[in-house]
Coordinates of C-alpha atoms and ligand atoms in Angstrom, one line a residue:
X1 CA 84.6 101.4 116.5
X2 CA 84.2 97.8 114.9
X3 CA 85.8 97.1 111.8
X4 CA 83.7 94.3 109.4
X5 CA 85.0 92.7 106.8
X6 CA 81.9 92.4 104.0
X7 CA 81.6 88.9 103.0
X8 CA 80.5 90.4 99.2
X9 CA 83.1 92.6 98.2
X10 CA 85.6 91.7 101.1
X11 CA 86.5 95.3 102.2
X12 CA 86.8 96.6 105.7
X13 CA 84.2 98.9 106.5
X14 CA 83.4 100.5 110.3
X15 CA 79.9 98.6 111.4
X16 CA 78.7 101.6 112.6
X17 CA 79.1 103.4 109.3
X18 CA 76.9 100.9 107.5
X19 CA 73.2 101.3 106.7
X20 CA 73.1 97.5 105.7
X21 CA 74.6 95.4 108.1
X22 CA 76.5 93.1 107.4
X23 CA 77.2 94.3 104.1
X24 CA 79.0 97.6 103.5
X25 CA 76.6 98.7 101.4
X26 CA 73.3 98.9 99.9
X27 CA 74.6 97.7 96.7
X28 CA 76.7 94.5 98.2
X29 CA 73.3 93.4 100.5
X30 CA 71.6 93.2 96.9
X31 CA 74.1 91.1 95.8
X32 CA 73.7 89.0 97.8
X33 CA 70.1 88.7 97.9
X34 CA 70.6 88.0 94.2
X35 CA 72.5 84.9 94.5
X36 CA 69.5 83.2 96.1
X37 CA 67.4 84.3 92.7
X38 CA 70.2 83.6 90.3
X39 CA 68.7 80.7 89.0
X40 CA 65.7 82.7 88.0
X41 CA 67.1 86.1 87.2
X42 CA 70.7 87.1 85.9
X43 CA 72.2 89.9 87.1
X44 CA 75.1 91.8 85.5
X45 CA 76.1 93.1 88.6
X46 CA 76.8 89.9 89.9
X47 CA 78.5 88.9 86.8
X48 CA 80.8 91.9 86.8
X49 CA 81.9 91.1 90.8
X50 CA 82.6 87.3 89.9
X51 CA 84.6 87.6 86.8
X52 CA 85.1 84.3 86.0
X53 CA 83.9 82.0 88.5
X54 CA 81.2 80.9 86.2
X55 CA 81.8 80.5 82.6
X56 CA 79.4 80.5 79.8
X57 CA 79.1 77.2 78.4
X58 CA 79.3 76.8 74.2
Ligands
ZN1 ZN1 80.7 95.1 100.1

């Protein structure tokens, strides 16, 4: 057993428990994916992970 830390979400998951290497899930890959398209498309699951890190600007 390996244990993975997910660079997303930053949980330890077992490698060989995850269907979407080297996230921990299906869910955290598209996140990640997203971040390259984020000046195109917004996402609110990205926005809801964040919390802060960007900040609407009045
Ligand atoms: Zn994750």
């Amino acid at each position: 057993m390996s244990s993975v830390v997910c660079p997303i979400c930053s949980s330890s998951f077992e490698a060989n428990l995850s269907v979407s290497m080297p996230f921990c899930s299906e869910r955290c890959r598209q996140i990640d994916l997203g971040r390259w398209f984020e000046e195109d498309y917004s996402l609110p699951l990205e926005d809801r992970l964040d919390g802060g890190e960007e900040q609407e600007i009045q």
